[in-house]
PDB file of C-alpha atoms in Angstrom:
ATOM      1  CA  UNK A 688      20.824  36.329  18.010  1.00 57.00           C
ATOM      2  CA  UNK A 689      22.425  39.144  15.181  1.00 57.00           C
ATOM      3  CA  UNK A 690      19.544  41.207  14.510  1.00 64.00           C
ATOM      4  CA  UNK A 691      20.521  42.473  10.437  1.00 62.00           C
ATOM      5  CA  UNK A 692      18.659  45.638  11.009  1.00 68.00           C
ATOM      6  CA  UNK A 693      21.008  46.674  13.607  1.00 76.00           C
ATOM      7  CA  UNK A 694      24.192  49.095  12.838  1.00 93.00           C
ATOM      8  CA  UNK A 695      25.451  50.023   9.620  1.00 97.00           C
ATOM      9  CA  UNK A 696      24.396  48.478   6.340  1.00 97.00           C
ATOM     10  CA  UNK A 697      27.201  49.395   4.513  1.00 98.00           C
ATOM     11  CA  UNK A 698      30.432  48.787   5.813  1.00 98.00           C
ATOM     12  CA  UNK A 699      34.163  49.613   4.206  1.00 98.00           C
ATOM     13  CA  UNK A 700      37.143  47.501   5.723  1.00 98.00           C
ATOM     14  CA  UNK A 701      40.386  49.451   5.819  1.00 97.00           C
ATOM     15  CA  UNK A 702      42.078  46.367   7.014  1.00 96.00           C
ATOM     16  CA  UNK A 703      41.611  42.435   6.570  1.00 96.00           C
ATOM     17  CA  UNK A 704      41.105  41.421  10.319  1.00 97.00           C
ATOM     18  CA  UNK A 705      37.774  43.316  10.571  1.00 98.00           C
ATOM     19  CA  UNK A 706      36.386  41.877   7.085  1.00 98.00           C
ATOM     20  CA  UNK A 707      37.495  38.228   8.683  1.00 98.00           C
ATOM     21  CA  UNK A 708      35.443  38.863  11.541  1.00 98.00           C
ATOM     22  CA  UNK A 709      32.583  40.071  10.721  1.00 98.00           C
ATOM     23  CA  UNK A 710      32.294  37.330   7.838  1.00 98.00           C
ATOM     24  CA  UNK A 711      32.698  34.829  11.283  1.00 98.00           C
ATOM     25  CA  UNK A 712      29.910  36.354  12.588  1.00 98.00           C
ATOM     26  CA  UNK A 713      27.879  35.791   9.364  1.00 97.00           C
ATOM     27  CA  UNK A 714      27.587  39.811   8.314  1.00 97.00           C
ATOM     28  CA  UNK A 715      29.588  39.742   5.391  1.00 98.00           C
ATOM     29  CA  UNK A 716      26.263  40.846   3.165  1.00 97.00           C
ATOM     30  CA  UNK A 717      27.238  44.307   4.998  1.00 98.00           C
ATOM     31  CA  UNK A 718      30.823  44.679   3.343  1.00 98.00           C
ATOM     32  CA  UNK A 719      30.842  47.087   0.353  1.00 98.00           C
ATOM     33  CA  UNK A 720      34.609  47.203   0.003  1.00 97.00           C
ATOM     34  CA  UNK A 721      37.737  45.895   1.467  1.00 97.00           C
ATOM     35  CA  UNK A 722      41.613  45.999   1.356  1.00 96.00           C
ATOM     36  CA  UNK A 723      43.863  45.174  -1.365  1.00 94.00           C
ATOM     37  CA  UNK A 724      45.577  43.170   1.724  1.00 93.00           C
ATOM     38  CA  UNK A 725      42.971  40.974   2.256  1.00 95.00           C
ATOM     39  CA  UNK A 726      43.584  37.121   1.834  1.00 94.00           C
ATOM     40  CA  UNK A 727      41.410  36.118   4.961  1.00 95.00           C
ATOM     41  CA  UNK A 728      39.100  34.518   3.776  1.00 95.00           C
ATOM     42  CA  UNK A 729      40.012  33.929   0.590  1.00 94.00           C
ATOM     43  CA  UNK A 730      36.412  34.020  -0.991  1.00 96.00           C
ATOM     44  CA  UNK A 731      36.339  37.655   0.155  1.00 97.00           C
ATOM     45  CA  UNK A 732      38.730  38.897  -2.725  1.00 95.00           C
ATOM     46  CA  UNK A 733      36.181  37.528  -4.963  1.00 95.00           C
ATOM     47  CA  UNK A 734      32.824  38.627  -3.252  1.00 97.00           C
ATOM     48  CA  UNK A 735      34.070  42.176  -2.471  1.00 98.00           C
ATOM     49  CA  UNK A 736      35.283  45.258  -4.401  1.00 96.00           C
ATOM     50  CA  UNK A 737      38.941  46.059  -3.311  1.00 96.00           C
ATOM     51  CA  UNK A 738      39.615  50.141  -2.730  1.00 95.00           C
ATOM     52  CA  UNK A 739      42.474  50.090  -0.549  1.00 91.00           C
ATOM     53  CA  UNK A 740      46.040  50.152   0.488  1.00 85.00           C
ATOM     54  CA  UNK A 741      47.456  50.096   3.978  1.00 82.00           C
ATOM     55  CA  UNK A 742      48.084  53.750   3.786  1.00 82.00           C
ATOM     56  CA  UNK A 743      46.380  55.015   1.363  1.00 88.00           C
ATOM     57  CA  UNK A 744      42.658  54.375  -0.990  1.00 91.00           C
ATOM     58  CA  UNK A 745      40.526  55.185  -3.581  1.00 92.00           C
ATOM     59  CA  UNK A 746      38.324  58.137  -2.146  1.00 95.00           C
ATOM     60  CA  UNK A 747      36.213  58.451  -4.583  1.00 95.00           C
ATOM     61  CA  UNK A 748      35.697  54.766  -5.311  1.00 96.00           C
ATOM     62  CA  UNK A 749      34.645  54.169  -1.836  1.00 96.00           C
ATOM     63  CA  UNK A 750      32.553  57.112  -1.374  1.00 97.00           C
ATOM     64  CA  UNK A 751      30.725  55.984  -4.448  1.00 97.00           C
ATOM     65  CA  UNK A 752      30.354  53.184  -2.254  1.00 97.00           C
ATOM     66  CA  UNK A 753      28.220  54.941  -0.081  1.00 98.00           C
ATOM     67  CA  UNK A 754      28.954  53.500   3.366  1.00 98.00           C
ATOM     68  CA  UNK A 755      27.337  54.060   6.281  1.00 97.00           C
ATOM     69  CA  UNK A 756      30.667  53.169   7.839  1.00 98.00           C
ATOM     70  CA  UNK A 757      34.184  52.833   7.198  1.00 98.00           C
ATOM     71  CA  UNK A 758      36.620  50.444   9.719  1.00 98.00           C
ATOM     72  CA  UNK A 759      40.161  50.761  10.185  1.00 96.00           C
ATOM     73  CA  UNK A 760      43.297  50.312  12.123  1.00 95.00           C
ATOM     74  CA  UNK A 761      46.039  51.728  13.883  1.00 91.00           C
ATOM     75  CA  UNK A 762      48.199  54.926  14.069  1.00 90.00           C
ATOM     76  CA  UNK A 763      49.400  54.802  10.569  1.00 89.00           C
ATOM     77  CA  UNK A 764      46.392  55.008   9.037  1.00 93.00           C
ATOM     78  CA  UNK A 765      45.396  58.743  10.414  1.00 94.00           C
ATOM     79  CA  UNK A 766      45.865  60.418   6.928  1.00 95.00           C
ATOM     80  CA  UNK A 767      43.849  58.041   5.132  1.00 95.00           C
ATOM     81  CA  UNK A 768      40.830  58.293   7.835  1.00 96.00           C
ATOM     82  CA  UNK A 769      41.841  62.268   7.620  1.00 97.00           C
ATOM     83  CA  UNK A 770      40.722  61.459   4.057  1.00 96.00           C
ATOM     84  CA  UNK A 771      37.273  60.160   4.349  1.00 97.00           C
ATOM     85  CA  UNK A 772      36.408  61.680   7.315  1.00 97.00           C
ATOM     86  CA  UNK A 773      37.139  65.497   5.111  1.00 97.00           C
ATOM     87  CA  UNK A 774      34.904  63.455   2.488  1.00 97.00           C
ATOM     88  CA  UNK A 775      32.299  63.146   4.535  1.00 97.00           C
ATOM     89  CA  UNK A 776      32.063  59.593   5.870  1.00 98.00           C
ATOM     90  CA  UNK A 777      31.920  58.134   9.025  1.00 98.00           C
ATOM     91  CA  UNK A 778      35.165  56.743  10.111  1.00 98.00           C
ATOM     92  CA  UNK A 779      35.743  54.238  12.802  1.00 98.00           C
ATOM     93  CA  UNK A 780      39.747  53.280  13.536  1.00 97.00           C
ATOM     94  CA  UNK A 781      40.819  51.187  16.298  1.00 97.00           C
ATOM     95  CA  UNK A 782      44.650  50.845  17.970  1.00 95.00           C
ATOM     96  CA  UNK A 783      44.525  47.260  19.461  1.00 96.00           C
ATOM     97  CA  UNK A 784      47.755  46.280  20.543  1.00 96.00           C
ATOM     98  CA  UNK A 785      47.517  43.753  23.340  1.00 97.00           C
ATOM     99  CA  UNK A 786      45.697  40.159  23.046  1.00 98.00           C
ATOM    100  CA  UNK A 787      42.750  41.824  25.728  1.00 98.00           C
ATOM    101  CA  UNK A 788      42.285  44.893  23.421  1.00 98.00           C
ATOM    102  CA  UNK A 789      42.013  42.432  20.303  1.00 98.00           C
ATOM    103  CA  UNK A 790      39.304  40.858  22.411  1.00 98.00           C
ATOM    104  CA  UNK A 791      38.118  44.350  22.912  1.00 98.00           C
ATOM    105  CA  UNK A 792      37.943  45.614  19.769  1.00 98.00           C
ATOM    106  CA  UNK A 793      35.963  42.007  18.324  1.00 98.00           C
ATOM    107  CA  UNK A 794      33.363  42.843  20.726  1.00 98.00           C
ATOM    108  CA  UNK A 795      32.881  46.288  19.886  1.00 98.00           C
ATOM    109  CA  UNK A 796      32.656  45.935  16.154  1.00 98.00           C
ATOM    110  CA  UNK A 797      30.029  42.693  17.099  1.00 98.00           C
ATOM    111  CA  UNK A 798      28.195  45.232  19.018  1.00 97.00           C
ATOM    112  CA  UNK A 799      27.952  47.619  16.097  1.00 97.00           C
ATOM    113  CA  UNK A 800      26.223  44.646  13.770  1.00 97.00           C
ATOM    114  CA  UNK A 801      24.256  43.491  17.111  1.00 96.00           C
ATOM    115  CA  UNK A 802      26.106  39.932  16.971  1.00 97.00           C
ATOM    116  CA  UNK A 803      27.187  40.317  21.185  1.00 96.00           C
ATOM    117  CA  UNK A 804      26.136  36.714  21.313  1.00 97.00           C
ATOM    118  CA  UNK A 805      28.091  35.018  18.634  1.00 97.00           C
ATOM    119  CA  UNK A 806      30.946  37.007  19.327  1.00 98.00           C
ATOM    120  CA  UNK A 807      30.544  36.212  23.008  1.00 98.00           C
ATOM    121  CA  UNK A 808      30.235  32.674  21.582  1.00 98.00           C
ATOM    122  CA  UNK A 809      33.536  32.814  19.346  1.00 98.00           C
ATOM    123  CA  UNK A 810      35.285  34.586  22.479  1.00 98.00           C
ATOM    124  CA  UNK A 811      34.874  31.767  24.565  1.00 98.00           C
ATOM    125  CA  UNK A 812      35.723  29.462  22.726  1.00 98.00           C
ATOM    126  CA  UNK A 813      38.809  30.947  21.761  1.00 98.00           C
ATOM    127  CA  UNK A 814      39.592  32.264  25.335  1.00 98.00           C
ATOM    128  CA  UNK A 815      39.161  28.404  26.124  1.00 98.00           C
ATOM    129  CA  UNK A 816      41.645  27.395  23.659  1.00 98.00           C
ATOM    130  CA  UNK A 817      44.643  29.657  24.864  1.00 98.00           C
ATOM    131  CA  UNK A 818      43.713  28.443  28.517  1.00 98.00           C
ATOM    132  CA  UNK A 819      44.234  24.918  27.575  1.00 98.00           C
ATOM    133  CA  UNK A 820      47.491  26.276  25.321  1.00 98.00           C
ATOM    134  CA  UNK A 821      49.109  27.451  27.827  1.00 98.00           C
ATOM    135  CA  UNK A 822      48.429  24.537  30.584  1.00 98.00           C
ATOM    136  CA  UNK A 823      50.476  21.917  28.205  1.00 98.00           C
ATOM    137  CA  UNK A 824      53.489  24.236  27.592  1.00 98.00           C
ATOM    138  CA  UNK A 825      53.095  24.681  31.447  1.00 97.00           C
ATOM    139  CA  UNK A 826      54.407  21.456  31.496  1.00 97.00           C
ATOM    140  CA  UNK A 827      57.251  21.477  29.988  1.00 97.00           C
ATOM    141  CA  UNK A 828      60.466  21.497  31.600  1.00 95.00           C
ATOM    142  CA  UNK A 829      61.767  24.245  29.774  1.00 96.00           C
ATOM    143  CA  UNK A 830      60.407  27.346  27.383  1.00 97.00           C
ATOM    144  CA  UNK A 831      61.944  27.818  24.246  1.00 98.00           C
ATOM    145  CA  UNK A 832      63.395  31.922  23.776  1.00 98.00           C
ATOM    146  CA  UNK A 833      62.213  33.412  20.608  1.00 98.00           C
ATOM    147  CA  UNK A 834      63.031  36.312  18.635  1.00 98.00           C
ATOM    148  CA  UNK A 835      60.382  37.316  16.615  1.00 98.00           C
ATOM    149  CA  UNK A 836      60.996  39.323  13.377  1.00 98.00           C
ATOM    150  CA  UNK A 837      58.821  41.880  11.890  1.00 96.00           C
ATOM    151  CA  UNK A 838      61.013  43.487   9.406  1.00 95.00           C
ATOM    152  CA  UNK A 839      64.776  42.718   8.140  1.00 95.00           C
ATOM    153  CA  UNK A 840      65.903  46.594   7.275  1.00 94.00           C
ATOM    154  CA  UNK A 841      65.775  47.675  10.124  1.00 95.00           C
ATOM    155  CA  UNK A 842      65.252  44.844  12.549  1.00 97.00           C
ATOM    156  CA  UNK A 843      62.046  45.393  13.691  1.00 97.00           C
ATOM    157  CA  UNK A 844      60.813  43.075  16.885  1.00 97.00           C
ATOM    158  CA  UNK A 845      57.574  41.360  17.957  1.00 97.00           C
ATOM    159  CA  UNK A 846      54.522  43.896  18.639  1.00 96.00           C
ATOM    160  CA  UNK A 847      52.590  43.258  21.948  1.00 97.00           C
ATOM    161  CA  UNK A 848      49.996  40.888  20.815  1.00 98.00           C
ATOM    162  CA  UNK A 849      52.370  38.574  19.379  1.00 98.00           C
ATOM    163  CA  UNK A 850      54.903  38.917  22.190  1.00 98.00           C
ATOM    164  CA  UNK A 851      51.675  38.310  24.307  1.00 98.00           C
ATOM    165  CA  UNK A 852      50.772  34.924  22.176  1.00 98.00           C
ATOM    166  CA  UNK A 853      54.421  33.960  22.477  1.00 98.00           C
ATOM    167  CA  UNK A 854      53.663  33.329  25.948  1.00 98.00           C
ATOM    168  CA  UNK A 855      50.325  31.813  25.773  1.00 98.00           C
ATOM    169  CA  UNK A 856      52.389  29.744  22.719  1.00 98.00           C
ATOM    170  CA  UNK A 857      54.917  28.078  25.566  1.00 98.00           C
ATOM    171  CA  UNK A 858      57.723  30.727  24.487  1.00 98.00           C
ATOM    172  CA  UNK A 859      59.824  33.442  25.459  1.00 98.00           C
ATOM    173  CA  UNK A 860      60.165  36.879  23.868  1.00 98.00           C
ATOM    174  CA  UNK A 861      64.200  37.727  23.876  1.00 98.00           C
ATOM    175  CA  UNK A 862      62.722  41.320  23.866  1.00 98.00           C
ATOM    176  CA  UNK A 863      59.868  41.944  25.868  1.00 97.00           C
ATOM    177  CA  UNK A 864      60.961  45.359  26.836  1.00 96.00           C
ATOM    178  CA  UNK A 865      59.917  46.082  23.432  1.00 96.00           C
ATOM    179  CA  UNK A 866      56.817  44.555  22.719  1.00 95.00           C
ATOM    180  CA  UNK A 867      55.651  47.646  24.851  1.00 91.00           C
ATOM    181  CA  UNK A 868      56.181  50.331  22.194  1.00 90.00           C
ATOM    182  CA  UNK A 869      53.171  50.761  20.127  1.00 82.00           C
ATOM    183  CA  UNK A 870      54.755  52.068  17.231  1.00 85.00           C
ATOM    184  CA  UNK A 871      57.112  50.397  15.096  1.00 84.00           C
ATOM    185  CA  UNK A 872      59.927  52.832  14.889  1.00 88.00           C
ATOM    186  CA  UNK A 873      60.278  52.365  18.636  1.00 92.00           C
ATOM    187  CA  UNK A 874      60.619  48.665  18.037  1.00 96.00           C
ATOM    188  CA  UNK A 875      63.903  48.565  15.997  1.00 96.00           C
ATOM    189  CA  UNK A 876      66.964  46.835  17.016  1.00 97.00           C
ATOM    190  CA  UNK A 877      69.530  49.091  16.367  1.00 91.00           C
ATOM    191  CA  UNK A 878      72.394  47.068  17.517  1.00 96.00           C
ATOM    192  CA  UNK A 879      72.378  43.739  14.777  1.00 93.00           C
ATOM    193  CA  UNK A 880      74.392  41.524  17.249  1.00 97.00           C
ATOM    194  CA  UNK A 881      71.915  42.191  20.143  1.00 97.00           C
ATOM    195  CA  UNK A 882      69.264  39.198  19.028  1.00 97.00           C
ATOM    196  CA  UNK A 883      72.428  37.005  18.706  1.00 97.00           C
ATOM    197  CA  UNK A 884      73.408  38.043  22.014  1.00 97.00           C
ATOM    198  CA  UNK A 885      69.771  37.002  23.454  1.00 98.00           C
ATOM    199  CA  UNK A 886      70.742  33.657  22.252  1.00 98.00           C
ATOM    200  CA  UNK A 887      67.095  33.045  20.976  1.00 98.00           C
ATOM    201  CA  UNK A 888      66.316  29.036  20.535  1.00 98.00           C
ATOM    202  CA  UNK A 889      63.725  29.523  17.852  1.00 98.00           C
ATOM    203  CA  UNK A 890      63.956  32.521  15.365  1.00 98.00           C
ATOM    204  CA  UNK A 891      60.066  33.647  13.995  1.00 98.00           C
ATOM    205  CA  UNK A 892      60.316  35.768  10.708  1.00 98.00           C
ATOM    206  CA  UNK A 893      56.681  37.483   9.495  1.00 97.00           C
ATOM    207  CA  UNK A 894      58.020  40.226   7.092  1.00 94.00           C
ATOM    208  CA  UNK A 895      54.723  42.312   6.976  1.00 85.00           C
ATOM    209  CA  UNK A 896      54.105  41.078   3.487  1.00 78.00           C
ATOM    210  CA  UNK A 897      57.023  39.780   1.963  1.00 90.00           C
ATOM    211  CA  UNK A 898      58.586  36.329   2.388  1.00 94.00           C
ATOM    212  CA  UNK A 899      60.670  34.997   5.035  1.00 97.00           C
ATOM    213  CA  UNK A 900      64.694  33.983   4.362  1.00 97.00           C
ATOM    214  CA  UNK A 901      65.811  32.536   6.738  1.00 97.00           C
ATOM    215  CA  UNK A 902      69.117  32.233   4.720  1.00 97.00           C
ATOM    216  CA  UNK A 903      69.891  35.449   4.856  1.00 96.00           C
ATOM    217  CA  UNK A 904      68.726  35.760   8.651  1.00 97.00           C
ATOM    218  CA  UNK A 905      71.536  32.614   9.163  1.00 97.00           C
ATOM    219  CA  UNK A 906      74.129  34.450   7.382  1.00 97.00           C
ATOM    220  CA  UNK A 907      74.223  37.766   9.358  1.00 97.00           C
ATOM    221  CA  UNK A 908      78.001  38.660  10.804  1.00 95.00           C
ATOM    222  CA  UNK A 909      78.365  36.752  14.318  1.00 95.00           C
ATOM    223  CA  UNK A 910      74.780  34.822  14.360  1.00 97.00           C
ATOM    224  CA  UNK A 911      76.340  31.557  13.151  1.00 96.00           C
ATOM    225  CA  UNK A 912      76.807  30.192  17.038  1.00 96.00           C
ATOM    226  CA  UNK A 913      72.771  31.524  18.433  1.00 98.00           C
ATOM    227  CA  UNK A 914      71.451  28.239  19.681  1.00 98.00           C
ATOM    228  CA  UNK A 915      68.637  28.888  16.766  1.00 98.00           C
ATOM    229  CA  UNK A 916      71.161  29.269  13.979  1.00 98.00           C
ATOM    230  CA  UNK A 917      72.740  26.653  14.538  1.00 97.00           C
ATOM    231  CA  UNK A 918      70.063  23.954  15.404  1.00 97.00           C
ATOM    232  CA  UNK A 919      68.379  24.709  12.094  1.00 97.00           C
ATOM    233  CA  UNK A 920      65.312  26.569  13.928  1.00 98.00           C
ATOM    234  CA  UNK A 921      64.153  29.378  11.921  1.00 98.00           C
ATOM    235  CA  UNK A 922      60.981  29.385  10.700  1.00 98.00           C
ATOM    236  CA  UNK A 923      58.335  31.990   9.202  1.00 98.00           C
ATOM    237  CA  UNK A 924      54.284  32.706   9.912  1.00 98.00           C
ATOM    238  CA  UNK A 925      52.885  34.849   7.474  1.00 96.00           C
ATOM    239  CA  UNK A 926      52.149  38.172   8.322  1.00 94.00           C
ATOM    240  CA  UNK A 927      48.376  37.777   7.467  1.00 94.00           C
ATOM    241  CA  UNK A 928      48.216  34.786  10.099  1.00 97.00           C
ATOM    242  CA  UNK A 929      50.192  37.020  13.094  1.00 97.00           C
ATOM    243  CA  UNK A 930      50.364  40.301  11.843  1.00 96.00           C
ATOM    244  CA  UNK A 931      46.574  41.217  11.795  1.00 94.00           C
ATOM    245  CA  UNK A 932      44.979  42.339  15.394  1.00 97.00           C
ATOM    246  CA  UNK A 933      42.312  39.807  15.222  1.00 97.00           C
ATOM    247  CA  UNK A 934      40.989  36.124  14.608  1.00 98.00           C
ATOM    248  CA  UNK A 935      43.643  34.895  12.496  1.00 98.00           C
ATOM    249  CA  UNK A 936      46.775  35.846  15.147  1.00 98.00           C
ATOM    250  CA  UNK A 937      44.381  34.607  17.880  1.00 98.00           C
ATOM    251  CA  UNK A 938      43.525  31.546  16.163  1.00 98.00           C
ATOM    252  CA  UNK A 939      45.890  30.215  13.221  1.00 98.00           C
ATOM    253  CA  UNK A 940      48.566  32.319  14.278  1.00 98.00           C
ATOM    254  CA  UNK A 941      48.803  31.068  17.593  1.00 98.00           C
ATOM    255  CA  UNK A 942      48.623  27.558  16.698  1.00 98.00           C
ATOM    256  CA  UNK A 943      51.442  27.840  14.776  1.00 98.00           C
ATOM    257  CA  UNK A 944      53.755  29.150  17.618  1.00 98.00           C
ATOM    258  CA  UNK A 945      52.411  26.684  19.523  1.00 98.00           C
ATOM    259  CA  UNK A 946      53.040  23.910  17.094  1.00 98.00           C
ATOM    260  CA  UNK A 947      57.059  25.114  16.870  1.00 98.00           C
ATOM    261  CA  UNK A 948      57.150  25.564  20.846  1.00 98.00           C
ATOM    262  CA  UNK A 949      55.947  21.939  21.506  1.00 98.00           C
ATOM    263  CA  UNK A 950      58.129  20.533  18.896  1.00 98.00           C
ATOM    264  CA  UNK A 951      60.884  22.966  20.447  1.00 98.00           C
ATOM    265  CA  UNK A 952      60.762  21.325  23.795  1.00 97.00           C
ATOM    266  CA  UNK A 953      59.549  17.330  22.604  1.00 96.00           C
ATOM    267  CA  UNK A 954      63.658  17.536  21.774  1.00 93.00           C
ATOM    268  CA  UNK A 955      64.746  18.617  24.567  1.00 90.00           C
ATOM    269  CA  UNK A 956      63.248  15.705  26.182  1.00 75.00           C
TER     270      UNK A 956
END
């Protein structure tokens, strides 16, 4: 069992996946202050004292703070954790990209709080869930292709977790050779007819923030005959369910790509 003496007492969340977790693993009386960004869970925007951006925060709000430890994420956060760490706090960003290094990166924050064994708990339980997942859409005859859509201008495609949880989902990425760039620049589609040429059956939008037209996505020059376009398939997971390297894309998010797969193939039946 989570022993509350262990690890830091005072903990700043850069970004919302690591406030969601460790509020799973009952440690939320160790969050000071969290991200603008946060919606998961909800009650958190109401319990916690928000002093952050994506790129950027309040420096002097959350060193007033006085954490023992601030937690963030990725790459593109480097200048803020420049930031704090110049300020005198100790910084702690991760740069999960793949469904094993979420898994990764959930155990080593547990570790931090002392919580190995609900986290080992919550692990296997969701490790169970993508096993059984993945046997159904085994099953099916055929896989429906997806292009997943992270941004509209530029066309940015799927990252590696959620090309990853395609799969587990009973899907195809169209564009799995670029789920393997870490950095987002690297994953834009600089030719706009080459998803239409992929002839994707289900079209995914999760505009990082910002809502999902699929309107606009049908009315781009030349889509009008992709299999996806034309059946009516385009759909949208909010970016906070996918988007965020931890429980809600391997949990909520992947439900919901599940959900559109199974429907997906029950009419092709």
């Amino acid at each position: 069992m989570s022993d509350p003496r262990t690890g830091p007492q005072r903990i700043v969340c850069l970004t919302e996946e690591t406030t969601e977790w460790l509020y799973l693993l009952g440690q939320e009386g160790r969050i000071v202050g969290i991200s603008g960004y946060t919606v998961r869970p909800r009650r958190a925007r109401h319990e916690k004292p928000r002093v952050s951006a994506f790129l950027d925060g309040r420096i002097d709000r959350i060193v007033a703070l006085e954490p023992d430890l601030v937690i963030g994420f990725s790459d593109m956060q480097a200048a803020l954790a420049d930031k704090l760490i110049r300020a005198g706090l100790n910084v702690l960003v991760t740069n999960q990209r793949s469904v094993a290094q979420i898994f990764g990166t959930l155990r080593l924050v547990a570790g931090l709080v002392g919580c190995h064994t609900e986290a080992e708990s919550w692990i296997a339980a969701c490790q169970q869930r993508h096993r059984d997942i993945a046997a159904e859409a085994a099953r099916w005859p055929r896989r429906p292709r997806i292009y997943f859509e992270e941004w509209d201008e530029p066309m940015i495609s799927a990252i590696q977790w959620v090309s990853e949880l395609i799969g587990i989902a009973g899907g195809a990425d169209v564009f799995p050779e670029l789920a393997s760039q870490s950095m987002g620049r690297d994953r834009v589609i600089a030719d706009a007819l080459e998803p239409a040429r992929r002839a994707p059956d289900l079209i995914v939008g999760s505009w990082c923030g910002k809502k999902f037209r699929p309107e606009r996505v049908a009315a781009r020059a030349a889509w009008q005959d992709v299999p996806a376009v034309r059946d009516g398939e385009l759909h949208e997971i909010k970016s906070c369910d996918i988007l965020q390297p931890g429980p809600a894309a391997l949990t909520d998010g992947l439900e919901q790509l599940h959900r559109l797969c199974a429907a997906w193939a029950a009419r092709q039946s």
